[in-house]
Amino acid sequence: MPRPRTRPSLHSYWSDSNPGLQGPTINLHAVAKPLLKRMYHRQASQFIKKNRNTPLSTTTLEIYSSYFPWTYVSSSTKDMILAELIARSAFEADARAIVDSPVMHYIRQMLGAPDTGARISSCQLIGNLVSHECNKPIITELRLGMRLVALLEHPDLVPDATYALSQVACWSDGAQAVVDAKTVDYILGLLESTSPDIRRWTCRLLVSLLLGDEDFVIECATYALSQIARRPDGAQAIVDAKTLDHVLKCFKSPLPSCREYACALLGCLASHESIVPAVLELKPVMQLRSCLNEEDPRVIGGATYALSRIARRLDGALAIVDENVMDHVLELLESPSSNVQGYACILVGRLASYDLTAPAILEMQPCMQLVAFLCDRDFGVIEWATYALSQIALWPDGAQAVINARTLDHVFTLLESSSPQTVEWTSTLLARLAGHDSTASAVSELFESLRDLRPALARSLRFDE
């Protein structure tokens, strides 16, 4: 007896075995996937709400982690679970539980996943987790330094990767990992970001490195800060991150290069008018003076540079005189380093420009050394020596000392210099000498000679001060 025909089901009708259908048929798995995604999302949402007010347990975390490996769980569901874990990781007990759970296996995978949202959430979670001391071991276990630095190549991930790195660097092992991963290569670029968050976290990262115990780590951070401080916005970011509270620690480093960078950092910061008060609050002159006693010419040069910048303000100049830096100035002028000589000339000029500190310069009688520099091969040294002499000439006694040192013997050469600044300072020097009764006649005689020998040059001079 033949089997009676049964009514075709929805499944059998749309299956590939139905010869009456032409063209492609429906993949039932494809139809089911959106339904599964909605079901799992609703299920996860209900589970999160149910367990939100209870500590994270092993069972709870295993259930959370079970959602991560499957493609039929939507990214929005995974993001929802990660958001819950990020919120929970602010509490030490929950953070410890997360680290001990299977969740970490998937977090490590997500750092390299193509899903940008998953990588962002993973960075945020890692940053929160390593902010607790109990979780320090995962820094080396997961090789977080290398993994996070790799994310700095992706613009969308930079803010959260920088946040995570700043938290990793809070611990000595983490700071070393951050440096080993060549994070410093990215720091200057990060601080040029238009994002305030990126600049803030980068500065905090550097502060964390400064607080470490490893001299090499501190050296790298100090160098990076000294480069950042060259720009006004970078200098302000350093101050806003309260980095200055830790700068003086760098002077205690046994590494000369670290002390050199610390000097450069203070000098760059003091180059910005709005930042100088914050620098002076540190009372850094004593540390800078001690650097002048060192044997390393780079440290001496860095300290002289910083002092020349601090002397731009009267309160800074007074601090320099009060700390007996003047005892070193003649030695600095006699240094074999042209950098040290140039910065020393700037320092002398700035101290000579204030009536309260000029007496200390005049008592030191530096004009002979300064005039000797006017024959130097280094145009920068010539320029700054001329500047210093022009500032000394502000005062009657100083003007006479300038004349006595036979400065005028070099005026023709200085006025024909290829350096516009040297010519300008020479003109200023002559104008100031002409303004004092005791030295005006010497300038008049020079001008007569100049008019006879260099008429065009004489016509270009204007003694209008």
Coordinates of C-alpha atoms in Angstrom, one line a residue:
M1 CA 0.0 0.0 0.0
P2 CA 1.6 3.3 -1.0
R3 CA 2.4 5.8 1.7
P4 CA -0.1 8.7 1.7
R5 CA 1.4 12.1 0.8
T6 CA 2.0 14.3 3.7
R7 CA 1.5 18.0 3.8
P8 CA 4.8 19.6 3.1
S9 CA 6.3 21.5 6.0
L10 CA 7.8 25.0 5.7
H11 CA 11.3 23.5 6.1
S12 CA 10.8 20.8 3.4
Y13 CA 9.2 23.2 1.0
W14 CA 12.1 25.6 1.1
S15 CA 14.8 23.0 1.2
D16 CA 17.2 22.1 -1.6
S17 CA 15.4 18.8 -2.1
N18 CA 12.2 20.5 -3.5
P19 CA 12.5 20.1 -7.3
G20 CA 9.8 22.6 -7.9
L21 CA 11.9 25.6 -6.7
Q22 CA 14.0 27.4 -9.2
G23 CA 17.1 29.4 -8.2
P24 CA 18.6 29.7 -4.8
T25 CA 16.8 28.6 -1.7
I26 CA 16.8 30.0 1.8
N27 CA 19.6 29.1 4.2
L28 CA 17.7 28.4 7.4
H29 CA 20.8 29.0 9.5
A30 CA 21.1 32.5 8.0
V31 CA 17.4 33.1 8.9
A32 CA 18.0 31.9 12.4
K33 CA 21.1 34.0 13.2
P34 CA 19.4 37.3 13.7
L35 CA 16.9 35.6 16.0
L36 CA 19.7 34.0 17.9
K37 CA 21.5 37.3 18.3
R38 CA 18.4 39.0 19.7
M39 CA 17.7 36.1 22.0
Y40 CA 21.3 36.1 23.4
H41 CA 21.3 39.8 23.7
R42 CA 18.1 39.8 25.7
Q43 CA 19.4 36.8 27.8
A44 CA 22.7 38.6 28.6
S45 CA 20.9 41.8 29.4
Q46 CA 18.6 40.1 31.9
F47 CA 21.6 38.2 33.4
I48 CA 23.5 41.4 33.9
K49 CA 20.6 43.2 35.6
K50 CA 20.0 40.2 37.9
N51 CA 23.6 40.1 39.1
R52 CA 24.5 43.7 39.1
N53 CA 24.3 44.2 42.8
T54 CA 26.2 41.1 43.8
P55 CA 30.0 40.5 43.8
L56 CA 31.4 38.9 40.7
S57 CA 31.6 35.2 41.2
T58 CA 33.4 32.5 39.2
T59 CA 30.2 31.3 37.8
T60 CA 29.0 34.7 36.7
L61 CA 32.3 35.4 35.0
E62 CA 32.3 32.1 33.2
I63 CA 28.9 32.8 31.9
Y64 CA 30.0 36.3 30.7
S65 CA 33.1 34.8 29.0
S66 CA 30.9 32.1 27.3
Y67 CA 29.5 34.9 25.1
F68 CA 32.8 36.1 23.7
P69 CA 34.0 33.3 21.3
W70 CA 30.8 32.9 19.2
T71 CA 30.1 34.8 16.0
Y72 CA 26.3 34.4 16.4
V73 CA 26.6 36.6 19.6
S74 CA 26.3 40.2 18.3
S75 CA 29.0 42.8 18.9
S76 CA 26.5 44.9 20.8
T77 CA 26.0 42.1 23.2
K78 CA 29.7 41.7 23.8
D79 CA 30.0 45.5 24.2
M80 CA 27.3 45.4 26.8
I81 CA 29.1 42.7 28.8
L82 CA 32.4 44.5 28.5
A83 CA 30.8 47.7 29.7
E84 CA 29.6 45.9 32.8
L85 CA 33.0 44.5 33.4
I86 CA 34.6 47.9 32.9
A87 CA 32.3 49.4 35.5
R88 CA 32.9 46.5 37.9
S89 CA 36.7 46.7 37.5
A90 CA 36.8 50.0 39.4
F91 CA 36.4 47.9 42.6
E92 CA 39.5 45.9 43.6
A93 CA 37.7 42.6 44.6
D94 CA 35.8 42.5 41.3
A95 CA 38.9 43.4 39.4
R96 CA 40.8 40.6 41.0
A97 CA 38.0 38.2 40.1
I98 CA 38.1 39.3 36.5
V99 CA 41.8 38.7 36.2
D100 CA 41.4 35.2 37.7
S101 CA 38.6 34.3 35.2
P102 CA 38.5 33.0 31.6
V103 CA 37.6 36.6 30.6
M104 CA 41.2 37.5 30.4
H105 CA 41.9 35.0 27.6
Y106 CA 39.3 36.7 25.4
I107 CA 40.4 40.2 26.4
R108 CA 43.9 39.3 25.1
Q109 CA 42.4 38.1 21.9
M110 CA 40.2 41.2 21.5
L111 CA 43.2 43.5 21.6
G112 CA 44.2 42.1 18.2
A113 CA 40.7 41.7 16.9
P114 CA 39.4 43.7 13.8
D115 CA 36.4 45.0 15.9
T116 CA 37.4 48.6 16.9
G117 CA 34.7 48.7 19.6
A118 CA 36.0 45.5 21.2
R119 CA 39.6 46.8 21.2
I120 CA 38.5 50.1 22.8
S121 CA 36.6 48.4 25.5
S122 CA 39.5 46.0 26.1
C123 CA 41.9 49.0 26.6
Q124 CA 39.5 50.6 29.1
L125 CA 39.1 47.3 31.0
I126 CA 42.9 46.7 31.1
G127 CA 43.5 50.3 32.3
N128 CA 41.1 49.8 35.1
L129 CA 42.4 46.3 36.0
V130 CA 46.1 47.4 36.3
S131 CA 45.2 50.4 38.4
H132 CA 44.9 47.9 41.3
E133 CA 48.3 46.7 42.6
C134 CA 47.1 43.2 43.0
N135 CA 46.8 42.9 39.3
K136 CA 50.3 43.9 38.4
P137 CA 51.3 40.4 37.2
I138 CA 49.1 40.6 34.2
I139 CA 51.4 43.3 32.8
T140 CA 54.1 40.8 32.0
E141 CA 51.8 37.8 31.6
L142 CA 49.9 39.5 28.8
R143 CA 52.8 41.5 27.4
L144 CA 50.7 44.5 27.7
G145 CA 53.4 47.0 26.8
M146 CA 53.9 45.6 23.3
R147 CA 50.2 45.0 22.7
L148 CA 49.1 48.4 23.8
V149 CA 51.8 50.3 22.0
A150 CA 50.8 48.5 18.7
L151 CA 47.4 50.1 19.1
L152 CA 48.9 53.6 18.9
E153 CA 49.2 53.1 15.2
H154 CA 45.4 53.2 14.9
P155 CA 43.9 56.7 15.4
D156 CA 40.6 55.5 16.7
L157 CA 42.3 53.5 19.5
V158 CA 44.9 56.1 20.6
P159 CA 42.9 57.7 23.5
D160 CA 42.1 54.4 25.2
A161 CA 45.5 52.8 24.5
T162 CA 47.2 55.9 26.0
Y163 CA 44.9 55.6 29.0
A164 CA 45.8 52.0 29.5
L165 CA 49.5 52.7 29.1
S166 CA 49.4 55.4 31.7
Q167 CA 47.9 52.9 34.2
V168 CA 50.4 50.2 33.3
A169 CA 53.3 52.7 33.8
C170 CA 52.2 53.3 37.4
W171 CA 54.2 50.2 38.5
S172 CA 57.9 49.6 38.1
D173 CA 57.5 46.5 36.0
G174 CA 54.9 48.3 33.9
A175 CA 57.1 51.4 33.4
Q176 CA 59.9 49.2 32.2
A177 CA 57.5 47.4 29.9
V178 CA 56.3 50.7 28.5
V179 CA 59.9 51.9 27.8
D180 CA 60.9 48.5 26.3
A181 CA 58.0 48.7 23.9
K182 CA 59.4 52.0 22.6
T183 CA 56.4 54.0 23.8
V184 CA 58.6 57.1 24.0
D185 CA 58.9 57.1 20.2
Y186 CA 55.2 58.0 20.1
I187 CA 55.0 60.5 22.9
L188 CA 55.8 63.6 21.1
G189 CA 53.2 62.8 18.5
L190 CA 50.6 62.1 21.2
L191 CA 51.2 65.4 22.8
E192 CA 50.6 67.2 19.5
S193 CA 47.2 65.6 19.4
T194 CA 44.2 68.0 19.2
S195 CA 42.5 65.7 21.8
P196 CA 42.8 67.1 25.4
D197 CA 42.3 63.5 26.7
I198 CA 45.2 62.2 24.8
R199 CA 47.5 65.0 25.9
R200 CA 46.3 64.5 29.5
W201 CA 46.9 60.8 29.6
T202 CA 50.3 61.1 27.9
C203 CA 51.5 63.6 30.5
R204 CA 50.2 61.3 33.2
L205 CA 52.1 58.4 31.6
L206 CA 55.3 60.5 31.8
V207 CA 54.6 61.4 35.4
S208 CA 54.3 57.7 36.2
L209 CA 57.6 57.0 34.5
L210 CA 59.2 59.8 36.5
L211 CA 58.0 58.2 39.7
G212 CA 59.7 54.9 39.0
D213 CA 62.9 53.6 40.5
E214 CA 64.6 52.6 37.2
D215 CA 67.1 55.3 36.2
F216 CA 66.9 54.5 32.5
V217 CA 63.1 54.8 32.7
I218 CA 63.3 58.2 34.4
E219 CA 65.9 59.3 31.8
C220 CA 63.6 58.4 28.9
A221 CA 60.7 60.3 30.5
T222 CA 62.8 63.3 31.3
Y223 CA 64.1 63.5 27.7
A224 CA 60.5 63.3 26.3
L225 CA 59.3 66.0 28.7
S226 CA 62.2 68.3 27.7
Q227 CA 61.2 67.9 24.0
I228 CA 57.5 68.5 24.8
A229 CA 58.3 71.6 26.8
R230 CA 59.6 73.4 23.7
R231 CA 56.0 74.1 22.6
P232 CA 53.8 76.4 24.6
D233 CA 50.8 74.0 24.7
G234 CA 53.2 71.1 25.6
A235 CA 54.6 73.2 28.5
Q236 CA 51.1 73.9 29.7
A237 CA 50.2 70.3 29.5
I238 CA 53.2 69.4 31.6
V239 CA 52.1 71.9 34.3
D240 CA 48.5 70.8 34.2
A241 CA 49.6 67.2 34.8
K242 CA 51.5 68.3 37.9
T243 CA 54.7 67.0 36.4
L244 CA 56.7 69.8 37.9
D245 CA 56.3 68.3 41.4
H246 CA 58.6 65.4 40.3
V247 CA 61.1 67.2 38.1
L248 CA 63.7 67.9 40.9
K249 CA 63.9 64.2 41.5
C250 CA 65.6 63.8 38.2
F251 CA 68.6 65.8 39.5
K252 CA 69.4 63.0 41.9
S253 CA 69.8 60.5 39.1
P254 CA 73.3 58.9 38.8
L255 CA 73.0 59.2 35.0
P256 CA 74.5 62.5 33.7
S257 CA 72.2 62.4 30.7
C258 CA 69.1 62.4 33.0
R259 CA 70.4 65.5 34.8
E260 CA 71.2 67.1 31.5
Y261 CA 67.6 66.5 30.3
A262 CA 66.2 67.8 33.6
C263 CA 68.2 71.1 33.1
A264 CA 66.9 71.3 29.5
L265 CA 63.3 70.7 30.8
L266 CA 63.5 73.5 33.3
G267 CA 65.1 75.8 30.6
C268 CA 62.4 75.0 28.0
L269 CA 59.6 75.6 30.6
A270 CA 61.1 78.9 31.7
S271 CA 61.2 80.0 28.0
H272 CA 57.4 80.4 28.2
E273 CA 56.4 83.6 30.0
S274 CA 53.2 82.1 31.5
I275 CA 55.0 79.0 32.9
V276 CA 57.9 80.8 34.6
P277 CA 56.1 81.4 37.9
A278 CA 55.4 77.6 38.2
V279 CA 59.1 76.9 37.5
L280 CA 60.2 79.5 40.1
E281 CA 58.0 77.9 42.7
L282 CA 60.2 74.8 42.6
K283 CA 63.2 76.9 43.7
P284 CA 65.4 75.1 41.1
V285 CA 68.4 77.4 41.2
M286 CA 70.2 75.5 43.9
Q287 CA 70.0 72.3 41.9
L288 CA 71.1 74.1 38.8
R289 CA 74.0 75.6 40.6
S290 CA 75.2 72.2 41.9
C291 CA 75.2 71.0 38.2
L292 CA 77.7 73.7 37.4
N293 CA 80.2 71.8 39.6
E294 CA 80.0 68.7 37.5
E295 CA 82.6 67.4 35.0
D296 CA 80.2 66.5 32.2
P297 CA 80.1 69.6 29.9
R298 CA 76.6 68.6 28.7
V299 CA 75.2 68.9 32.2
I300 CA 77.0 72.2 32.7
G301 CA 75.7 73.4 29.4
G302 CA 72.1 72.4 30.3
A303 CA 72.3 74.1 33.7
T304 CA 73.7 77.3 32.2
Y305 CA 70.9 77.2 29.6
A306 CA 68.3 76.8 32.2
L307 CA 69.7 79.7 34.3
S308 CA 69.8 82.0 31.3
R309 CA 66.1 81.3 30.8
I310 CA 65.2 81.8 34.4
A311 CA 67.0 85.1 34.4
R312 CA 64.5 86.5 31.9
R313 CA 62.4 87.6 34.9
L314 CA 63.6 89.8 37.7
D315 CA 62.5 87.4 40.4
G316 CA 64.5 84.6 38.6
A317 CA 67.5 86.9 38.3
L318 CA 67.4 87.7 42.0
A319 CA 67.2 84.0 42.9
I320 CA 70.3 83.4 40.8
V321 CA 72.3 86.1 42.6
D322 CA 71.0 85.0 46.0
E323 CA 72.2 81.4 45.3
N324 CA 75.7 82.6 44.6
V325 CA 75.7 81.5 41.0
M326 CA 77.9 84.5 40.2
D327 CA 80.8 82.5 41.7
H328 CA 80.7 80.3 38.6
V329 CA 80.0 82.8 35.9
L330 CA 83.7 83.6 35.0
E331 CA 84.5 79.9 34.8
L332 CA 81.5 79.4 32.5
L333 CA 82.8 82.2 30.2
E334 CA 86.1 80.4 30.1
S335 CA 84.6 77.0 29.2
P336 CA 86.0 75.2 26.1
S337 CA 82.4 74.5 25.1
S338 CA 80.9 77.1 22.7
N339 CA 77.4 76.2 24.0
V340 CA 78.4 77.0 27.6
Q341 CA 80.1 80.2 26.5
G342 CA 77.0 81.3 24.6
Y343 CA 74.5 80.6 27.4
A344 CA 76.9 82.2 29.9
C345 CA 76.9 85.4 27.8
I346 CA 73.1 85.4 27.7
L347 CA 73.0 84.9 31.5
V348 CA 75.4 87.8 32.0
G349 CA 73.4 90.0 29.7
R350 CA 70.1 89.3 31.4
L351 CA 71.5 89.8 34.9
A352 CA 73.1 93.1 33.7
S353 CA 69.7 94.4 32.4
Y354 CA 68.2 94.8 35.9
D355 CA 69.2 97.5 38.3
L356 CA 69.0 95.1 41.2
T357 CA 71.3 92.5 39.8
A358 CA 73.6 94.6 37.6
P359 CA 75.9 95.5 40.5
A360 CA 76.8 91.8 40.8
I361 CA 77.8 91.6 37.2
L362 CA 79.8 94.9 37.3
E363 CA 81.7 93.7 40.3
M364 CA 82.6 90.5 38.5
Q365 CA 84.2 92.5 35.6
P366 CA 83.4 90.2 32.7
C367 CA 84.1 92.7 29.9
M368 CA 87.6 91.4 29.0
Q369 CA 86.2 87.9 28.5
L370 CA 83.2 89.1 26.5
V371 CA 85.4 91.2 24.2
A372 CA 87.6 88.2 23.6
F373 CA 84.6 86.4 22.2
L374 CA 84.1 89.1 19.5
C375 CA 86.9 87.4 17.6
D376 CA 85.4 83.9 18.0
R377 CA 84.7 81.6 15.1
D378 CA 81.2 80.8 16.4
F379 CA 78.7 83.4 15.2
G380 CA 76.4 82.5 18.0
V381 CA 79.0 83.3 20.7
I382 CA 79.8 86.6 18.9
E383 CA 76.1 87.6 18.9
W384 CA 75.5 86.8 22.5
A385 CA 78.8 88.4 23.7
T386 CA 77.7 91.6 21.8
Y387 CA 74.3 91.3 23.5
A388 CA 75.9 91.0 27.0
L389 CA 78.1 94.1 26.4
S390 CA 75.1 96.1 25.2
Q391 CA 73.3 95.3 28.5
I392 CA 76.3 96.1 30.6
A393 CA 76.5 99.5 28.8
L394 CA 73.1 100.4 30.2
W395 CA 74.9 101.7 33.3
P396 CA 77.6 104.4 33.5
D397 CA 80.2 102.2 35.2
G398 CA 79.4 99.4 32.9
A399 CA 79.8 101.7 29.8
Q400 CA 83.2 102.8 31.0
A401 CA 84.2 99.1 31.6
V402 CA 83.1 98.3 28.0
I403 CA 85.3 101.2 26.6
N404 CA 88.2 100.2 28.8
A405 CA 88.1 96.6 27.4
R406 CA 88.7 98.1 23.9
T407 CA 85.3 96.9 22.6
L408 CA 85.3 99.7 20.1
D409 CA 88.2 98.2 18.3
H410 CA 85.8 95.5 17.0
V411 CA 82.9 97.7 16.0
F412 CA 83.6 97.9 12.3
T413 CA 83.8 94.1 12.0
L414 CA 80.6 93.7 14.1
L415 CA 78.7 96.2 12.0
E416 CA 79.6 94.3 8.8
S417 CA 78.6 90.9 10.3
S418 CA 76.3 88.7 8.3
S419 CA 74.3 88.2 11.5
P420 CA 71.4 90.7 11.7
Q421 CA 71.2 90.2 15.4
T422 CA 74.9 91.0 15.9
V423 CA 74.5 94.2 13.9
E424 CA 71.4 95.1 15.9
W425 CA 73.1 94.6 19.3
T426 CA 76.2 96.5 18.1
S427 CA 74.0 99.5 17.2
T428 CA 72.3 99.2 20.6
L429 CA 75.7 99.1 22.3
L430 CA 76.9 102.2 20.5
A431 CA 73.7 104.1 21.3
R432 CA 74.0 103.3 24.9
L433 CA 77.6 104.3 25.1
A434 CA 76.7 107.5 23.4
G435 CA 74.1 108.2 26.0
H436 CA 76.6 108.4 28.9
D437 CA 78.7 111.6 29.4
S438 CA 81.7 109.6 30.3
T439 CA 81.7 107.5 27.1
A440 CA 80.0 109.7 24.6
S441 CA 83.2 111.3 23.3
A442 CA 84.7 107.9 22.5
V443 CA 81.7 107.0 20.4
S444 CA 81.8 110.4 18.6
E445 CA 85.4 109.8 17.7
L446 CA 84.5 106.3 16.4
F447 CA 81.6 107.8 14.4
E448 CA 83.9 110.3 12.7
S449 CA 86.3 107.6 11.7
L450 CA 83.4 105.5 10.5
R451 CA 82.0 108.4 8.4
D452 CA 85.4 108.8 6.8
L453 CA 86.1 105.1 6.2
R454 CA 82.6 103.6 5.8
P455 CA 80.2 106.5 4.9
A456 CA 77.4 104.2 3.9
L457 CA 77.7 102.3 7.2
A458 CA 77.8 105.5 9.2
R459 CA 74.6 106.8 7.6
S460 CA 72.8 103.5 8.6
L461 CA 73.5 104.1 12.3
R462 CA 70.9 105.9 14.4
F463 CA 71.7 106.7 18.0
D464 CA 68.2 107.4 19.1
E465 CA 68.1 105.8 22.5

